[in-house]
Short mmCIF file of C-alpha atoms in Angstrom, two decimals:
data_model
loop_
_atom_site.label_atom_id
_atom_site.label_comp_id
_atom_site.label_asym_id
_atom_site.label_seq_id
_atom_site.Cartn_x
_atom_site.Cartn_y
_atom_site.Cartn_z
CA ASP A 7 8.45 -0.07 -21.49
CA PRO A 8 7.32 -1.22 -18.04
CA LEU A 9 3.58 -1.28 -17.44
CA ILE A 10 2.23 0.22 -14.21
CA LEU A 11 -0.77 -1.52 -12.68
CA GLU A 12 -2.45 1.38 -10.92
CA THR A 13 -3.95 0.76 -7.48
CA LYS A 14 -6.64 2.83 -5.80
CA ALA A 15 -7.11 4.25 -2.33
CA ASP A 16 -10.60 2.72 -2.26
CA ASP A 17 -8.94 -0.70 -2.59
CA GLY A 18 -6.38 0.05 0.11
CA PHE A 19 -3.75 0.56 -2.59
CA LEU A 20 -3.82 -3.20 -3.14
CA ILE A 21 -3.92 -5.14 -6.40
CA THR A 22 -7.34 -6.64 -7.01
CA PRO A 23 -7.78 -9.87 -8.98
CA GLU A 24 -10.06 -8.01 -11.39
CA ALA A 25 -7.43 -5.35 -12.09
CA LEU A 26 -4.71 -7.97 -12.55
CA ARG A 27 -6.80 -9.98 -14.99
CA HIS A 28 -7.75 -6.88 -16.98
CA THR A 29 -4.11 -5.83 -17.21
CA LEU A 30 -2.94 -9.23 -18.38
CA GLU A 31 -5.79 -9.55 -20.86
CA THR A 32 -5.09 -6.15 -22.41
CA HIS A 33 -1.30 -6.64 -22.38
CA PRO A 34 -0.82 -10.27 -23.48
CA HIS A 35 2.95 -9.91 -23.95
CA THR A 36 3.55 -9.30 -20.25
CA LYS A 37 6.36 -11.55 -18.99
CA LEU A 38 6.86 -10.59 -15.35
CA LEU A 39 4.78 -9.29 -12.43
CA ILE A 40 6.80 -7.31 -9.87
CA PHE A 41 4.86 -7.67 -6.64
CA CYS A 42 5.89 -5.60 -3.59
CA ASN A 43 4.26 -6.88 -0.41
CA PRO A 44 4.21 -5.11 2.04
CA SER A 45 4.28 -2.10 -0.19
CA ASN A 46 6.62 0.84 -0.42
CA PRO A 47 5.36 3.61 -0.32
CA THR A 48 1.77 2.92 0.81
CA GLY A 49 2.40 0.29 3.49
CA GLY A 50 -0.38 -1.85 2.04
CA VAL A 51 -0.30 -5.55 2.90
CA HIS A 52 -1.90 -8.15 0.67
CA THR A 53 -3.43 -10.85 2.86
CA HIS A 54 -3.16 -14.59 2.28
CA GLU A 55 -6.66 -14.55 0.80
CA ARG A 56 -5.81 -11.74 -1.63
CA CYS A 57 -2.53 -13.37 -2.66
CA ALA A 58 -4.39 -16.61 -3.34
CA GLN A 59 -6.86 -14.71 -5.51
CA LEU A 60 -4.03 -13.15 -7.52
CA ALA A 61 -2.36 -16.53 -7.87
CA LYS A 62 -5.62 -17.95 -9.20
CA VAL A 63 -5.65 -15.30 -11.93
CA LEU A 64 -2.02 -16.03 -12.80
CA GLU A 65 -2.87 -19.69 -13.37
CA ASP A 66 -4.54 -18.54 -16.58
CA TYR A 67 -1.32 -16.81 -17.70
CA PRO A 68 1.41 -19.44 -17.29
CA HIS A 69 3.94 -17.38 -19.26
CA VAL A 70 4.03 -14.67 -16.55
CA ALA A 71 6.72 -15.08 -13.89
CA VAL A 72 6.56 -13.30 -10.52
CA LEU A 73 9.22 -11.25 -8.76
CA ALA A 74 7.99 -10.99 -5.15
CA ASP A 75 9.70 -8.21 -3.19
CA GLU A 76 9.01 -9.19 0.43
CA ILE A 77 11.74 -7.26 2.22
CA TYR A 78 9.22 -5.68 4.65
CA GLU A 79 7.67 -9.03 5.59
CA ARG A 80 8.65 -8.74 9.28
CA LEU A 81 7.16 -5.25 9.61
CA VAL A 82 3.41 -5.95 9.59
CA TYR A 83 0.88 -4.33 11.95
CA THR A 84 -2.21 -6.43 11.28
CA ASP A 85 -3.67 -8.55 14.08
CA ASP A 86 -1.97 -11.71 12.86
CA GLY A 87 1.24 -9.89 11.89
CA VAL A 88 1.65 -12.10 8.83
CA CYS A 89 2.81 -11.29 5.34
CA PRO A 90 2.22 -14.39 3.18
CA ALA A 91 4.96 -15.67 0.90
CA PHE A 92 3.72 -15.47 -2.66
CA ALA A 93 5.79 -18.49 -3.65
CA ALA A 94 3.71 -20.52 -1.17
CA MET A 95 0.49 -19.79 -3.08
CA PRO A 96 -0.92 -22.70 -5.10
CA HIS A 97 1.02 -23.34 -8.33
CA MET A 98 3.30 -20.32 -7.78
CA PHE A 99 6.45 -21.93 -6.38
CA HIS A 100 7.92 -22.88 -9.76
CA ARG A 101 7.51 -19.40 -11.25
CA THR A 102 8.24 -17.04 -8.34
CA MET A 103 11.50 -15.28 -7.50
CA THR A 104 11.41 -13.99 -3.92
CA VAL A 105 13.60 -10.98 -3.14
CA ASN A 106 14.47 -10.21 0.47
CA GLY A 107 17.28 -8.81 2.60
CA PHE A 108 18.48 -7.57 5.95
CA SER A 109 18.06 -3.80 5.55
CA LYS A 110 14.54 -3.47 6.95
CA ALA A 111 13.71 -6.07 9.61
CA TYR A 112 17.25 -6.10 10.98
CA ALA A 113 18.02 -2.40 10.35
CA MET A 114 21.20 -3.32 8.45
CA THR A 115 20.91 -0.81 5.62
CA GLY A 116 24.63 -0.08 5.31
CA PHE A 117 25.59 -3.73 4.88
CA ARG A 118 23.85 -3.96 1.48
CA LEU A 119 23.00 -7.60 2.00
CA GLY A 120 20.11 -9.20 0.16
CA TYR A 121 19.16 -12.42 -1.53
CA VAL A 122 16.80 -14.04 -3.99
CA ALA A 123 15.14 -17.44 -3.68
CA ALA A 124 14.11 -18.82 -7.04
CA PRO A 125 13.55 -22.06 -8.96
CA PRO A 126 16.89 -23.60 -10.07
CA PRO A 127 16.74 -22.52 -13.75
CA LEU A 128 16.05 -18.91 -12.76
CA ALA A 129 18.59 -18.97 -9.94
CA LYS A 130 21.25 -20.24 -12.33
CA ALA A 131 20.53 -17.44 -14.79
CA ILE A 132 20.63 -14.84 -12.01
CA THR A 133 23.95 -16.21 -10.76
CA THR A 134 25.45 -16.02 -14.25
CA ILE A 135 24.69 -12.29 -14.45
CA GLN A 136 25.49 -11.43 -10.85
CA SER A 137 28.85 -13.19 -10.91
CA GLN A 138 29.98 -10.73 -13.59
CA LEU A 139 28.66 -7.66 -11.74
CA THR A 140 29.29 -7.80 -8.00
CA SER A 141 30.65 -11.33 -7.62
CA CYS A 142 29.33 -11.69 -4.08
CA ALA A 143 28.42 -9.78 -0.93
CA GLY A 144 31.31 -8.60 1.26
CA SER A 145 32.50 -11.09 3.86
CA ILE A 146 31.78 -8.64 6.70
CA SER A 147 28.19 -8.26 5.52
CA GLN A 148 27.80 -12.01 5.22
CA ALA A 149 29.06 -12.50 8.79
CA ALA A 150 26.66 -9.82 10.01
CA GLY A 151 23.81 -11.56 8.20
CA VAL A 152 24.64 -14.87 9.88
CA ALA A 153 24.65 -13.09 13.25
CA ALA A 154 21.25 -11.56 12.50
CA LEU A 155 19.75 -14.92 11.62
CA THR A 156 21.27 -16.84 14.52
CA GLN A 157 21.43 -14.29 17.34
CA VAL A 158 18.40 -12.03 16.89
CA SER A 159 15.33 -13.70 18.35
CA ASP A 160 11.78 -13.48 17.08
CA THR A 161 10.94 -11.80 20.38
CA GLU A 162 13.30 -8.94 19.55
CA LEU A 163 11.86 -8.61 16.06
CA GLU A 164 8.31 -8.57 17.43
CA ALA A 165 9.27 -5.91 19.97
CA ASN A 166 10.58 -3.79 17.12
CA VAL A 167 7.28 -4.17 15.28
CA HIS A 168 5.44 -2.79 18.32
CA LEU A 169 7.83 0.17 18.43
CA MET A 170 7.30 0.87 14.75
CA LYS A 171 3.55 0.64 15.16
CA ASP A 172 3.71 3.23 17.96
CA LYS A 173 5.70 5.52 15.67
CA ARG A 174 3.23 4.98 12.85
CA ASP A 175 0.34 5.85 15.14
CA TYR A 176 2.13 8.96 16.40
CA VAL A 177 2.72 10.31 12.90
CA LEU A 178 -0.82 9.42 11.84
CA GLY A 179 -2.12 11.39 14.80
CA ARG A 180 0.01 14.39 13.97
CA LEU A 181 -1.02 14.35 10.30
CA ALA A 182 -4.69 14.13 11.29
CA SER A 183 -4.33 17.46 13.10
CA MET A 184 -2.83 19.24 10.05
CA LYS A 185 -5.28 21.11 7.85
CA ASN A 186 -5.97 19.64 4.41
CA VAL A 187 -3.68 16.65 4.96
CA HIS A 188 -5.30 13.26 4.41
CA VAL A 189 -4.08 9.69 4.72
CA ALA A 190 -6.42 7.60 2.60
CA VAL A 191 -5.51 4.24 4.13
CA PRO A 192 -3.46 3.77 7.34
CA PRO A 193 -0.52 1.50 6.45
CA ASN A 194 -0.48 -2.07 7.72
CA GLY A 195 3.17 -2.73 6.94
CA ALA A 196 6.62 -1.31 6.12
CA PHE A 197 7.41 2.09 7.66
CA TYR A 198 6.00 4.72 5.34
CA LEU A 199 3.03 7.05 5.15
CA LEU A 200 1.73 8.63 1.94
CA PRO A 201 -0.45 11.60 2.90
CA ASP A 202 -2.29 13.68 0.32
CA VAL A 203 -1.11 17.30 0.39
CA SER A 204 -2.50 18.28 -2.99
CA THR A 205 -4.13 21.50 -1.75
CA TYR A 206 -0.67 22.95 -1.11
CA MET A 207 1.70 24.37 -3.75
CA GLU A 208 -1.04 23.86 -6.38
CA GLY A 209 -0.54 20.12 -6.01
CA ASP A 210 3.15 20.25 -6.96
CA ASP A 211 4.56 17.73 -4.51
CA ALA A 212 8.12 18.07 -5.84
CA GLU A 213 8.08 21.83 -5.29
CA LEU A 214 6.61 21.33 -1.82
CA CYS A 215 9.43 18.95 -0.88
CA LEU A 216 12.04 21.31 -2.33
CA GLN A 217 10.73 24.34 -0.41
CA LEU A 218 10.36 22.23 2.74
CA LEU A 219 14.00 21.20 2.45
CA LYS A 220 15.18 24.75 1.87
CA SER A 221 13.16 26.45 4.59
CA LYS A 222 12.93 23.78 7.30
CA GLN A 223 15.81 21.43 6.45
CA LEU A 224 13.31 18.57 6.39
CA ALA A 225 13.72 15.95 3.66
CA LEU A 226 10.65 14.11 2.35
CA VAL A 227 10.11 12.31 -0.95
CA PRO A 228 7.60 13.57 -3.55
CA GLY A 229 4.81 11.08 -4.15
CA SER A 230 5.07 11.73 -7.89
CA SER A 231 8.28 9.66 -7.77
CA PHE A 232 6.00 6.70 -7.03
CA GLY A 233 3.25 7.61 -9.47
CA ALA A 234 1.19 9.36 -6.79
CA PRO A 235 1.27 13.10 -7.55
CA GLY A 236 0.01 15.40 -4.82
CA THR A 237 1.33 13.19 -2.05
CA ILE A 238 4.52 12.97 -0.02
CA ARG A 239 6.24 9.92 1.40
CA ILE A 240 7.16 10.02 5.07
CA SER A 241 9.41 7.41 6.66
CA TYR A 242 8.93 6.88 10.39
CA ALA A 243 11.96 4.60 10.74
CA THR A 244 13.71 6.90 13.18
CA SER A 245 13.50 7.90 16.82
CA MET A 246 10.34 9.31 18.34
CA GLU A 247 12.30 12.47 19.18
CA GLU A 248 13.24 12.96 15.52
CA LEU A 249 9.67 12.30 14.46
CA LYS A 250 8.39 15.00 16.79
CA VAL A 251 10.85 17.52 15.36
CA ALA A 252 9.96 16.49 11.80
CA CYS A 253 6.21 16.72 12.40
CA ASP A 254 6.62 20.12 14.05
CA LYS A 255 8.56 21.39 11.03
CA LEU A 256 6.05 19.98 8.56
CA GLU A 257 3.13 21.48 10.46
CA GLN A 258 4.82 24.89 10.63
CA PHE A 259 5.60 24.80 6.92
CA LEU A 260 2.06 23.87 5.93
CA GLN A 261 0.60 26.56 8.16
CA GLU A 262 2.84 29.12 6.45
CA HIS A 263 1.60 27.98 3.02
CA LEU A 264 -2.07 27.48 3.82
CA LEU A 265 -4.27 29.21 1.27
CA PRO A 266 -6.84 31.66 2.70
CA GLU A 267 -10.39 30.33 2.62
#
């Protein structure tokens, strides 16, 4: 069974070197670390310093490979706007598989175009399996990916980051005005928020999302799907107009289900 390395709000929902070492010490048969940076659903971003600390721990466990999911790397709201590549950490290149794609930074979700960069032995094994499953990405998607890489400038991508940051800040502001709704750590990457709504519906986030869908036609994802019961995941990857409507509906719903003090 997969092992979940729990993160804490006090740590910014980030993996600490102490927690990683404890997990590997207590589970010596671990073979692979799946590392999502920036994170879905918390939006946490592990800095270069933190990644280097994690890599230092992994040096003591040479049998553990790393699958680095970095698909949100171009959606970072820190001052430097950088998401470090884990494969670039000391001694990690030969054991890291980096997963990325075009769905997030280039808003090409329907093209289903992604890729993995890995050391040759791992890449060969991946190719052997993939060639018997999907063969290859569609030619139209490949052409669209080439266009994204060659015709979309860094300036355009950076402008999009500023737009997403404005949307993040708008939703954060709206959530701050809703009673008993708390965002433990403002996200520094991706395009999700994970507010705590555990005082509603007796903490049943799945029921809350179901009733919200039925009564307000607003679709959110229960945080329990991500191992965070009592929370809901909000995506702000849409227009500001849609976000306003969504926040209005959420606020109305919560007001209708607010327990009397």
